[in-house]
Structures are given as structure tokens and as C-alpha cells.
Coordinates of C-alpha atoms in Angstrom, one line a residue:
M521 CA 91.7 75.3 97.2
F522 CA 94.7 77.6 97.0
A523 CA 94.9 77.6 100.8
W524 CA 95.1 73.8 100.7
I525 CA 97.7 73.9 97.9
N526 CA 99.7 76.5 99.9
R527 CA 99.8 74.2 102.9
L528 CA 101.1 71.3 100.8
D529 CA 103.5 73.6 99.1
H530 CA 104.9 74.6 102.4
Y531 CA 106.3 71.1 102.9
F532 CA 106.8 70.0 99.3
P533 CA 107.0 72.3 96.2
I534 CA 103.9 71.6 94.0
R535 CA 103.3 74.9 92.4
N536 CA 104.7 73.8 89.0
S537 CA 103.5 70.2 89.4
A538 CA 100.7 70.4 86.8
W539 CA 103.1 72.0 84.3
T540 CA 105.8 69.4 85.1
L541 CA 103.3 66.5 84.6
C542 CA 102.4 68.0 81.2
M543 CA 106.1 68.0 80.3
V544 CA 106.4 64.4 81.4
G545 CA 103.2 63.5 79.5
L546 CA 104.6 65.3 76.4
V547 CA 107.8 63.2 76.5
A548 CA 105.9 60.0 77.1
S549 CA 103.2 60.6 74.4
T550 CA 105.8 61.7 71.9
Y551 CA 107.9 58.6 72.5
A552 CA 104.7 56.4 72.2
W553 CA 103.8 58.0 68.9
A554 CA 107.3 57.9 67.4
R555 CA 108.4 54.4 68.6
M556 CA 105.1 52.6 69.1
G557 CA 102.9 54.1 66.5
M558 CA 100.3 55.3 68.9
D559 CA 97.9 58.2 68.2
V560 CA 99.6 61.6 67.9
W561 CA 96.7 63.6 69.6
P562 CA 97.9 63.0 73.2
A563 CA 101.3 64.5 72.3
V564 CA 99.6 67.5 70.6
V565 CA 97.4 68.1 73.7
F566 CA 100.4 67.8 76.1
L567 CA 102.4 70.2 73.8
A568 CA 99.6 72.7 74.0
L569 CA 99.5 72.5 77.8
V570 CA 103.3 72.9 78.0
L571 CA 103.2 76.0 75.8
L572 CA 100.3 77.3 77.9
G573 CA 102.5 76.9 81.0
V574 CA 105.3 78.8 79.2
R575 CA 102.9 81.6 78.4
D576 CA 101.6 81.6 82.0
T577 CA 105.1 82.2 83.4
L578 CA 105.8 85.0 81.0
Q579 CA 102.6 87.0 81.2
T580 CA 102.3 89.8 83.8
R581 CA 98.5 90.2 84.1
H582 CA 97.7 87.4 86.5
A583 CA 99.9 86.6 89.5
I584 CA 98.1 83.3 90.1
L585 CA 99.0 82.0 86.6
R586 CA 102.6 82.9 87.1
N587 CA 102.8 81.1 90.4
Y588 CA 100.5 78.2 89.3
P589 CA 101.0 77.7 85.6
V590 CA 98.4 75.6 83.8
I591 CA 96.4 74.6 87.0
G592 CA 95.7 78.3 87.7
H593 CA 93.4 78.4 84.7
L594 CA 90.8 76.3 86.7
R595 CA 90.0 79.5 88.6
F596 CA 89.2 81.4 85.4
L597 CA 87.4 78.4 83.9
F598 CA 85.1 78.2 87.0
E599 CA 84.6 82.0 86.8
F600 CA 83.5 81.7 83.2
I601 CA 81.0 78.9 84.1
R602 CA 79.8 80.4 87.4
P603 CA 81.6 83.0 89.6
E604 CA 80.3 81.3 92.7
I605 CA 82.2 78.1 91.9
R606 CA 85.4 80.0 91.6
Q607 CA 84.9 81.8 94.8
Y608 CA 84.0 78.6 96.6
F609 CA 87.1 76.7 95.5
F610 CA 89.7 79.5 95.0
E611 CA 88.8 82.4 97.3
N612 CA 88.1 82.3 101.0
D613 CA 84.4 83.3 101.5
N614 CA 83.5 81.6 104.7
E615 CA 81.8 83.5 107.6
A616 CA 85.3 84.5 109.0
A617 CA 86.4 86.0 105.7
P618 CA 87.0 89.8 106.3
F619 CA 85.3 91.0 103.1
S620 CA 82.4 89.6 101.1
R621 CA 82.6 88.4 97.5
Q622 CA 80.6 91.5 96.5
Q623 CA 83.2 93.9 98.1
R624 CA 86.1 92.0 96.5
S625 CA 84.4 92.1 93.1
L626 CA 83.9 95.8 93.4
V627 CA 87.6 96.4 94.1
Y628 CA 88.7 94.1 91.3
Q629 CA 86.4 95.9 88.8
R630 CA 87.6 99.3 89.7
A631 CA 91.3 98.3 89.9
K632 CA 91.1 96.8 86.4
G633 CA 89.2 99.8 85.1
D634 CA 86.2 97.6 84.2
S635 CA 82.6 98.9 84.5
D636 CA 81.1 98.6 88.0
K637 CA 77.6 99.1 86.7
R638 CA 75.1 96.3 87.6
P639 CA 71.6 95.5 86.4
F640 CA 68.5 94.3 88.2
G641 CA 68.7 96.8 91.2
T642 CA 70.3 96.5 94.6
Q643 CA 72.0 93.3 95.8
M644 CA 71.3 94.3 99.4
N645 CA 68.4 93.4 101.5
V646 CA 66.8 96.8 101.7
A647 CA 64.2 95.6 104.2
G648 CA 66.9 94.2 106.5
I649 CA 67.7 95.8 109.9
G650 CA 70.9 97.8 109.6
Y651 CA 70.6 98.6 105.9
E652 CA 71.9 102.1 105.2
W653 CA 71.6 104.6 102.4
I654 CA 72.4 108.2 101.6
N655 CA 69.5 110.6 100.8
H656 CA 69.6 112.1 97.3
S657 CA 68.5 115.5 96.1
L658 CA 66.1 116.4 93.3
Q659 CA 68.6 119.1 92.3
P660 CA 72.0 117.3 92.0
T661 CA 75.1 119.3 91.8
V662 CA 78.0 119.1 89.3
L663 CA 81.5 119.0 90.7
K664 CA 84.5 119.9 88.7
T665 CA 86.9 117.3 90.0
H666 CA 87.1 114.0 92.0
D667 CA 90.5 115.0 93.4
F668 CA 89.2 115.7 96.9
R669 CA 91.8 117.0 99.3
V670 CA 92.2 117.9 103.0
T671 CA 95.0 120.1 104.3
I672 CA 96.7 118.7 107.4
G673 CA 98.9 120.9 109.6
E674 CA 97.8 124.2 108.1
T675 CA 99.8 126.2 110.6
R676 CA 102.9 124.1 110.3
T677 CA 106.1 124.8 108.3
Q678 CA 105.3 122.0 105.9
P679 CA 101.5 121.4 105.7
Y680 CA 100.3 118.4 103.6
S681 CA 97.5 118.4 101.1
A682 CA 96.2 114.8 101.5
S683 CA 93.8 112.9 99.3
L684 CA 90.6 111.9 100.9
F685 CA 91.5 108.2 100.3
N686 CA 95.0 106.8 101.1
I687 CA 96.9 103.5 101.7
S688 CA 96.7 102.4 105.3
A689 CA 99.6 101.2 107.3
M690 CA 101.2 97.9 106.0
S691 CA 104.8 97.2 106.6
F692 CA 107.5 95.9 104.3
G693 CA 108.1 92.4 105.7
A694 CA 104.4 91.9 106.1
L695 CA 104.0 92.8 102.4
S696 CA 106.5 91.7 99.7
A697 CA 109.0 94.1 98.1
N698 CA 107.0 94.0 94.8
A699 CA 103.8 94.8 96.7
I700 CA 105.4 97.9 98.3
L701 CA 106.8 99.0 94.9
A702 CA 103.4 98.7 93.3
L703 CA 101.6 100.5 96.0
N704 CA 104.0 103.4 96.1
A705 CA 104.1 103.7 92.3
G706 CA 100.3 103.8 92.3
A707 CA 100.3 106.4 95.1
K708 CA 102.8 108.5 93.2
R709 CA 100.8 108.4 90.0
G710 CA 97.5 109.2 91.8
G711 CA 98.9 111.8 94.2
F712 CA 97.8 110.1 97.4
A713 CA 99.7 108.9 100.5
H714 CA 101.2 105.6 101.3
D715 CA 101.5 104.8 105.1
T716 CA 104.7 102.8 105.7
G717 CA 103.4 100.8 108.7
E718 CA 105.6 100.4 111.7
G719 CA 108.2 98.5 109.7
S720 CA 109.6 101.9 108.7
I721 CA 110.8 103.1 105.3
S722 CA 112.5 100.5 103.2
R723 CA 114.5 100.9 100.0
H724 CA 111.4 99.8 98.1
H725 CA 109.4 102.7 99.5
R726 CA 111.9 105.1 98.0
V727 CA 112.2 103.8 94.4
N728 CA 109.1 105.4 93.0
G729 CA 108.9 108.5 95.2
G730 CA 105.3 108.4 96.3
D731 CA 104.2 110.4 99.3
L732 CA 104.9 108.6 102.6
I733 CA 103.3 108.8 106.0
W734 CA 106.0 107.4 108.3
E735 CA 104.5 105.4 111.1
V736 CA 106.7 105.3 114.2
G737 CA 105.7 102.4 116.4
S738 CA 106.8 101.2 119.8
G739 CA 109.8 99.4 118.3
Y740 CA 111.0 102.7 116.8
F741 CA 112.0 100.9 113.7
G742 CA 114.0 103.2 111.5
C743 CA 114.8 105.4 114.5
C744 CA 116.0 103.1 117.2
N745 CA 119.3 102.7 119.1
G746 CA 120.8 99.3 119.6
D747 CA 118.8 98.7 122.8
G748 CA 115.5 99.5 121.1
S749 CA 115.2 103.0 122.5
F750 CA 114.3 106.1 120.5
S751 CA 117.1 107.7 118.6
E752 CA 116.8 111.4 117.7
E753 CA 119.6 111.2 115.2
R754 CA 118.2 108.3 113.2
F755 CA 114.7 109.8 113.3
T756 CA 115.9 113.1 111.9
A757 CA 117.7 111.4 109.1
N758 CA 114.5 109.8 107.9
A759 CA 112.0 112.5 108.8
L760 CA 113.8 115.2 106.9
D761 CA 113.5 113.2 103.7
P762 CA 111.2 115.3 101.3
Q763 CA 109.3 112.1 100.4
V764 CA 108.0 111.8 104.0
K765 CA 105.0 114.1 104.3
M766 CA 103.7 113.3 107.8
I767 CA 104.8 111.6 111.0
E768 CA 102.4 109.2 112.7
V769 CA 103.0 107.7 116.2
K770 CA 101.3 104.3 116.4
L771 CA 99.8 103.7 119.8
S772 CA 97.7 100.7 118.8
Q773 CA 96.3 99.1 115.7
G774 CA 92.9 97.6 114.8
A775 CA 94.3 94.1 114.1
K776 CA 95.6 93.5 117.6
P777 CA 95.3 96.5 119.9
G778 CA 97.3 96.1 123.2
H779 CA 99.4 93.3 121.7
G780 CA 103.1 93.5 120.8
G781 CA 104.8 91.3 118.2
V782 CA 107.9 89.4 117.4
L783 CA 109.3 88.8 114.0
P784 CA 111.4 85.6 114.3
G785 CA 115.1 85.9 113.5
P786 CA 114.9 83.7 110.4
K787 CA 112.4 86.1 108.9
V788 CA 114.6 89.2 109.6
T789 CA 116.3 89.3 106.2
L790 CA 119.0 91.8 105.3
E791 CA 116.5 94.1 103.6
I792 CA 114.1 94.0 106.5
A793 CA 116.9 94.6 109.0
E794 CA 118.1 97.6 106.9
A795 CA 114.7 99.2 106.9
R796 CA 114.1 98.7 110.6
G797 CA 117.6 99.5 111.8
V798 CA 118.0 96.2 113.6
Q799 CA 120.3 93.2 113.5
P800 CA 119.6 90.7 110.7
W801 CA 118.6 87.1 111.6
V802 CA 117.8 88.2 115.2
D803 CA 114.3 88.2 116.7
C804 CA 112.8 91.7 116.1
V805 CA 110.6 92.7 119.0
S806 CA 107.8 95.3 118.8
P807 CA 106.7 96.0 122.4
A808 CA 103.1 96.4 123.3
S809 CA 103.7 100.0 124.6
H810 CA 106.1 102.9 124.0
S811 CA 109.3 103.4 126.1
A812 CA 109.8 107.1 125.0
F813 CA 106.8 108.2 127.1
G814 CA 104.7 106.8 130.0
T815 CA 102.0 109.4 130.6
P816 CA 99.7 111.5 128.3
L817 CA 101.7 114.6 129.2
E818 CA 104.9 112.9 128.1
M819 CA 103.3 111.7 125.0
M820 CA 102.3 115.2 123.9
H821 CA 105.8 116.5 124.5
F822 CA 107.1 113.5 122.4
I823 CA 104.8 114.5 119.6
E824 CA 106.1 118.1 119.7
R825 CA 109.6 116.8 119.8
L826 CA 109.1 114.7 116.6
R827 CA 107.4 117.7 114.9
T828 CA 110.4 119.9 115.6
L829 CA 112.9 117.2 114.5
S830 CA 111.0 116.7 111.3
G831 CA 111.2 120.3 110.4
G832 CA 107.6 121.2 111.1
K833 CA 105.9 118.4 109.3
P834 CA 102.4 117.4 110.4
T835 CA 102.7 115.0 113.3
G836 CA 100.0 113.0 115.0
F837 CA 99.1 109.6 116.3
K838 CA 97.0 106.5 115.5
L839 CA 95.1 104.4 118.0
C840 CA 92.3 101.9 118.3
I841 CA 90.1 103.1 121.2
G842 CA 90.2 100.9 124.3
H843 CA 89.7 102.3 127.8
P844 CA 87.9 105.6 127.4
W845 CA 89.8 107.2 130.3
E846 CA 93.1 106.7 128.4
W847 CA 91.9 108.7 125.4
F848 CA 90.4 111.2 127.8
G849 CA 93.7 111.5 129.6
I850 CA 95.4 112.3 126.2
A851 CA 92.7 115.0 125.6
K852 CA 93.3 116.5 129.0
A853 CA 97.1 116.5 128.3
M854 CA 96.3 118.5 125.1
Q855 CA 94.5 121.0 127.3
E856 CA 97.2 121.3 129.9
T857 CA 100.2 121.5 127.6
G858 CA 98.5 123.4 124.7
I859 CA 100.3 120.9 122.4
L860 CA 98.0 119.6 119.8
P861 CA 98.6 116.8 117.3
D862 CA 98.0 117.9 113.7
F863 CA 95.9 114.8 113.1
I864 CA 94.6 111.6 114.8
V865 CA 93.9 108.4 112.9
V866 CA 91.3 106.2 114.5
D867 CA 91.7 102.5 113.7
G868 CA 88.7 100.3 114.0
A869 CA 89.0 96.9 115.6
E870 CA 87.2 95.3 112.6
G871 CA 90.1 96.4 110.3
G872 CA 93.7 95.5 110.2
T873 CA 95.6 93.2 107.8
G874 CA 98.1 92.0 110.4
A875 CA 97.9 88.4 111.7
A876 CA 96.8 88.2 115.3
P877 CA 95.3 85.8 117.8
L878 CA 91.6 85.1 117.1
E879 CA 90.5 86.6 120.4
F880 CA 92.2 89.9 119.5
T881 CA 90.8 90.1 115.9
D882 CA 87.3 89.4 117.1
H883 CA 87.0 90.7 120.7
V884 CA 89.6 93.4 121.5
G885 CA 89.2 97.1 120.7
S886 CA 86.4 99.4 119.7
P887 CA 84.8 99.1 116.2
L888 CA 85.5 102.1 114.0
Q889 CA 82.0 103.7 114.4
E890 CA 82.2 103.8 118.2
G891 CA 85.9 104.8 118.2
L892 CA 85.6 107.6 115.6
L893 CA 82.5 109.0 117.2
L894 CA 84.1 109.1 120.6
V895 CA 87.2 110.9 119.4
H896 CA 85.2 113.3 117.2
N897 CA 82.7 114.1 120.1
T898 CA 85.6 114.7 122.5
L899 CA 87.3 117.1 120.3
V900 CA 84.1 118.9 119.5
G901 CA 83.2 119.1 123.2
L902 CA 86.6 120.7 123.9
D903 CA 86.4 123.1 121.0
L904 CA 89.5 121.5 119.4
R905 CA 87.9 119.8 116.4
K906 CA 88.7 122.5 113.9
K907 CA 92.4 122.4 114.9
I908 CA 92.9 118.7 114.6
K909 CA 92.2 116.6 111.5
L910 CA 90.7 113.1 111.8
G911 CA 91.6 110.1 109.7
C912 CA 90.1 106.7 110.0
A913 CA 90.6 103.1 108.9
G914 CA 88.6 99.9 109.3
K915 CA 87.0 98.0 106.4
V916 CA 86.7 101.1 104.2
V917 CA 86.4 99.9 100.6
S918 CA 83.6 101.7 98.7
A919 CA 82.7 105.3 98.1
F920 CA 79.7 104.8 100.4
D921 CA 82.1 103.6 103.1
I922 CA 84.0 106.8 102.8
A923 CA 80.8 109.0 102.8
R924 CA 79.6 107.2 105.9
M925 CA 82.9 107.8 107.8
L926 CA 82.8 111.5 106.7
A927 CA 79.3 111.7 108.2
L928 CA 80.6 110.4 111.5
G929 CA 83.3 113.0 111.7
A930 CA 86.3 111.8 109.7
D931 CA 88.2 114.2 107.4
W932 CA 89.8 111.4 105.3
C933 CA 89.9 107.6 105.1
N934 CA 92.6 105.0 104.8
A935 CA 92.3 101.5 103.4
A936 CA 94.6 98.5 103.6
R937 CA 92.8 95.4 102.4
G938 CA 91.1 97.2 99.5
F939 CA 94.5 98.1 98.1
M940 CA 95.6 94.6 98.7
F941 CA 92.7 93.4 96.6
A942 CA 93.8 95.9 93.9
L943 CA 97.2 94.2 94.0
G944 CA 95.5 90.8 93.3
C945 CA 94.9 89.4 96.8
I946 CA 92.3 86.7 96.7
Q947 CA 91.9 86.5 100.5
A948 CA 93.4 83.0 100.8
Q949 CA 94.3 84.0 104.4
T950 CA 97.8 82.4 104.3
C951 CA 99.6 85.7 104.8
H952 CA 101.5 84.5 107.9
T953 CA 102.8 81.4 106.2
G954 CA 104.9 83.1 103.5
S955 CA 103.0 81.1 100.9
C956 CA 100.8 83.8 99.5
P957 CA 99.5 82.6 96.1
T958 CA 99.6 86.0 94.5
G959 CA 102.9 87.3 95.9
V960 CA 101.4 90.1 98.0
T961 CA 102.4 88.9 101.5
T962 CA 105.4 86.8 101.0
Q963 CA 109.2 87.2 101.1
D964 CA 109.7 84.2 98.9
P965 CA 111.6 85.7 95.9
Q966 CA 110.0 83.3 93.5
R967 CA 106.4 83.9 94.7
Q968 CA 106.7 87.6 94.8
K969 CA 108.1 87.8 91.3
A970 CA 104.6 86.7 90.1
L971 CA 103.4 90.2 91.2
D972 CA 104.2 92.4 88.2
V973 CA 104.9 95.9 89.6
P974 CA 103.8 98.1 86.6
T975 CA 100.6 96.1 86.1
K976 CA 99.6 96.2 89.7
A977 CA 100.7 99.8 90.2
D978 CA 98.2 100.6 87.4
R979 CA 95.5 98.8 89.3
V980 CA 96.2 100.5 92.5
Y981 CA 96.0 103.9 90.7
H982 CA 92.7 102.9 89.0
F983 CA 91.1 101.6 92.3
H984 CA 91.9 104.9 94.0
Q985 CA 90.7 107.0 91.1
N986 CA 87.5 105.1 90.4
T987 CA 86.6 105.0 94.1
L988 CA 86.9 108.8 94.3
M989 CA 84.9 109.2 91.1
A990 CA 82.2 107.1 92.6
L991 CA 82.4 109.4 95.7
K992 CA 82.0 112.4 93.5
E993 CA 78.8 110.9 92.0
L994 CA 77.4 110.3 95.5
V995 CA 78.1 113.8 96.6
Q996 CA 76.5 115.2 93.4
A997 CA 73.5 113.0 93.9
A998 CA 73.1 114.3 97.4
G999 CA 73.1 117.9 96.1
L1000 CA 76.3 118.8 97.9
G1001 CA 79.3 120.8 96.8
D1002 CA 82.0 118.9 98.6
P1003 CA 82.4 115.6 100.5
A1004 CA 83.1 117.7 103.7
E1005 CA 79.5 118.7 103.6
I1006 CA 78.3 115.2 104.3
T1007 CA 76.8 114.9 107.8
A1008 CA 75.0 112.3 109.8
S1009 CA 71.8 113.9 108.6
H1010 CA 72.4 112.6 105.1
I1011 CA 72.8 108.9 106.1
V1012 CA 69.7 106.8 106.9
R1013 CA 69.6 103.4 108.7
R1014 CA 66.7 100.9 109.0
N1015 CA 66.8 100.4 112.8
S1016 CA 63.7 98.1 113.0
E1017 CA 61.4 96.1 110.9
H1018 CA 59.2 99.1 110.3
G1019 CA 61.4 102.1 111.3
V1020 CA 64.2 104.2 109.9
K1021 CA 66.3 107.0 111.4
L1022 CA 68.9 109.4 110.4
L1023 CA 72.3 108.7 111.9
A1024 CA 72.1 112.2 113.4
N1025 CA 69.1 111.0 115.4
L1026 CA 70.3 107.5 116.1
L1027 CA 73.9 108.2 117.2
P1028 CA 75.0 110.5 120.0
F1029 CA 76.6 113.8 119.1
V1030 CA 77.7 116.6 121.4
E1031 CA 77.6 120.4 120.9
P1032 CA 80.7 122.5 120.5
G1033 CA 82.3 123.3 123.8
A1034 CA 79.8 121.1 125.8
L1035 CA 82.6 119.2 127.5
L1036 CA 84.3 122.5 128.6
E1037 CA 81.0 123.7 130.0
G1038 CA 80.2 120.4 131.8
K1039 CA 77.1 120.0 129.5
A1040 CA 78.3 116.8 127.7
N1041 CA 75.5 114.5 128.9
L1042 CA 76.6 111.3 127.2
Q1043 CA 77.1 108.5 129.7
V1044 CA 80.7 107.9 128.5
F1045 CA 81.7 111.4 129.5
R1046 CA 79.8 111.3 132.8
T1047 CA 81.4 108.1 133.8
Y1048 CA 85.0 108.2 132.5
W1049 CA 85.9 111.9 132.1
P1050 CA 86.4 112.4 135.9
M1051 CA 88.5 109.2 136.0
A1052 CA 91.0 110.5 133.4
S1053 CA 94.2 112.2 134.2
A1054 CA 96.9 113.9 132.1
T1055 CA 99.6 112.5 134.4
S1056 CA 98.7 108.8 134.0
F1057 CA 97.1 106.4 131.5
R1058 CA 95.6 104.6 134.5
A1059 CA 92.1 105.5 135.8
T1060 CA 91.9 107.7 138.8
P1061 CA 89.3 106.6 141.4
V1062 CA 86.5 109.1 141.7

């Protein structure tokens, strides 16, 4: 319903129409009572609705009520009657919806600090093929804290102790100013990292002082010259900011790998232009590939250059796996140069909050499991895994999602949409229209004012804390002492109607050094490793 209202509102403002009609009704019914002797009750009812609208616009708990006074209560009325009715009319839950109602409900509960305990057993089909679980121990452990951390860039001048769960890349411009303020305030309070996205560091990222991972994309926003090329001077000015903890070069993203982007001139506001270092009201182009390097060898030297300019801060890159030989070329460049990234973030094609063509969101790029496993196996096979930390992102919402990714080789996880839900996103999927009903993905000053920063920052904090507390309980139940001890031998999948297997036996894993010794027998290595070159991203004929 809100998607339909938003489409109408794009052409004719109707957000306050119900409230306005109540005011008109109040005036008309009052006149009819005072002058014509009609019943007073209609005037009383309309007065109550008008006062309700006033309350809706002043309260800070529900962004929907601030944007849709009076009529927004239908969502909560339907929720009181039956949650399914609310979700059908007010929240997108069709087959294309990125997250199920169960996942959204979990985030909302944890963000609000409500109990996430549920009666009557599992809501999953435990007999269904693909169902997964983590094996528990008859001697559970007791952990002292849920503040799980991983140190990135241990040998660097400024290593970073990162949380196991952080905010994934979402740019200012894609998100509203209030959304950025709330996310960063929550990150500051919870001691976790906030990835800027390729839109660079805006003034809103700096207000609350939360830890930042500065993502440097192909447009070099925040560190570009007038012609769009990389600027060392501008990069250094931002990178030396103490609030910036790590530098992340974005090669590709899960939402639309291999696809550039253009922010139309009318959307390049003064604030967005300031953050990106571009001209306001002029088309802002994000190329599909980088201009600062053209080969894997050049890429590794560029990473070393950024690390030096930043004063020794952990520096790495993010990618969604595409052609295997391109990733293998990067791995060979690490071998030849001896230059290693401090971290690699693997983005799954199923993730991504950015708007993209349907073909890209559905059919371009490797899913997270396959991409993460390939990167992990490659680094293990080259004996580099202990020197490079692995992050990942792609529909990671729950503690079990985190545990599963750790089992596949990740050191930490990032989440985008989960934190958007914590901000109040109802998955209306109107992000690209500027008509977000909750003020999360809009630059409309009136719509985004509905998102109350202190309230939503509190929810971001609680979502992070409660998710890690749930992870702590999983680790304890498994009889482990730390999340890092979770392996593929702890996760079980039903792979047929009558069979189950450990992920360790179901998925391919290589032995340390196997690739160096020519003993990596996986087909992907036999086929594509000989085709990869450190001097080119193109495949070399074998």
C-alpha cells in the first residue's frame, strides 16, 4: 500500500491528505452543530482525529506516523488484528522481496530491544532440502563477553580492532542525512564500524564520531581531481582523519557488479557535491572500472600507495567474484610483488542495497558462499590466509548467518539491509524514487525529518548488541570458546530427502599450501589458475 501511496505522492502530495480531510470534517461538522443543530458527535470524532494527527507529527518513535499522520495507524491496527494483514498491505513481501517477513521481524525485535523468544518450536521446514543447523554440545561453555573482535592490519602502524558485525557500505545520497547520522551514532555507541560507501565521507558521517571504513570507489569521490582522476592530496586529507580506521578500495559490489552508475545532476545537491568533491547539479559519474590501475600488479602498488598515504592504516579491497582468472591474477600479483592487502571483503551477488537493473541483481556475480569460499581457498592454498583478514556481506542478518559465514572462512561480517530495517525500513522498494515512506533512502527534507536520529540510533545499537549476544549463545551452545573456532564441521545441511552432510564434507576446501605445491585438485584451480596473469585482468590462453 505504501508503495502505491508513494507513487501517487510523487505526482501529487497526499501524505497529509487523511489529516487534512479530518480538519475539513472538523470545520464542517462544527459548523453543522453550531448553526444547524446537528449532532455534536461527528465534530468530536473529527477533533479526536485531528489531535491524533498532531500527536503523530510530534512523536519520534514511528517514522511512518510522522510521514503519514492518521492514515499510518492502519498499519498498526492491522498488526494488532493479524500481522500477516499488515505485511500484505504495508510491507513488500512478494517473491522478489529481498528478505522474508520472519527476517524483518527478527531485526525489528532486536532493534527495539523486544524479546525475540518464540513458542511452538522452529518456524523452518526441518525436513526441507537445504535446511541447516549448528551442532550443539552436551557441555556448553560460558563466555565472558559478546564483544567479539578481530584485529586487522596487526603489523601496520595503526591496526584496527573491528567488531565481528559492522555496517556495510551505503553512501550518503543513497541514504538520507538522518539515516547516516543515526547509523554512525549507533556505531559510535556500540564500538563497531560504519562503511561510508563509495559516496565518501559526508559532514553527517563526522557529527557523532563513529569509526569509519572509507570506501574508495572508481569515481574516487572525496579524493578526485576535476577530471575524475585520483588525487593524492585530497585522499591524504581525508585518510589521515583519526575517525577513519581503514581504507577499502571497491572493485565491485554485490548489487551490480561490473556496472557503473550516474547520479543525475538534479540529485547532486550541495551536500552530496561537498562530500564527493564534485560540482553540484552536474551529472556525477561512477565508472565501471578504476583509472588509477589497469593490471593486478598496478592494483597492488595502488593499495600500498594508499596505505602509505593514510599513515599505515589497514588497507584492502572489496569485490564480488566474477571471472575466476581475474581474482587469481590478483592473487598472483600478491605473490610477485610481496604486497598484501590487510583485508579483503567479499560481497555476495545476493546482497546489495543499491538500485540496479533486474538482470544484474538476479543474474550477475557469484553468490556469497561461492565467492567467499573461492577467496578463502585461494589464500589458504597460497599460505597467505593468516596474513589477510576476510570480511563478507550478502544477506547477513541473524547470528546464525554470521556463524555460517565464519564457518566458510570469514573473519567478520557486514550488513546493510539489516541495519536499514533497524532504522525503520519496511522494504517498500521505492528507494530510487526519493519517496521512501520512512525517511531512510530519500533526500526530501520533509520525509527524512520523520526519521528521528536519537531513537533510530538507539535501535541500531540494540540490533548490533542483541545480534552479537545471540551469537554468543550459539557459540556457547556449540561448546566453543570463541566464534573464530566455528568451522564447516559445525554446520550441517540436509542435502537430500533422507540425507544430511557437514558443510566440511559437502563443500570443497583445500589444504594449506596446496596451490603452491600444485596439489589443489579443485576444478576451478585446474581450469583457471593457468589462465590468470599478474600483468593483466584478461585471461591468458593456455
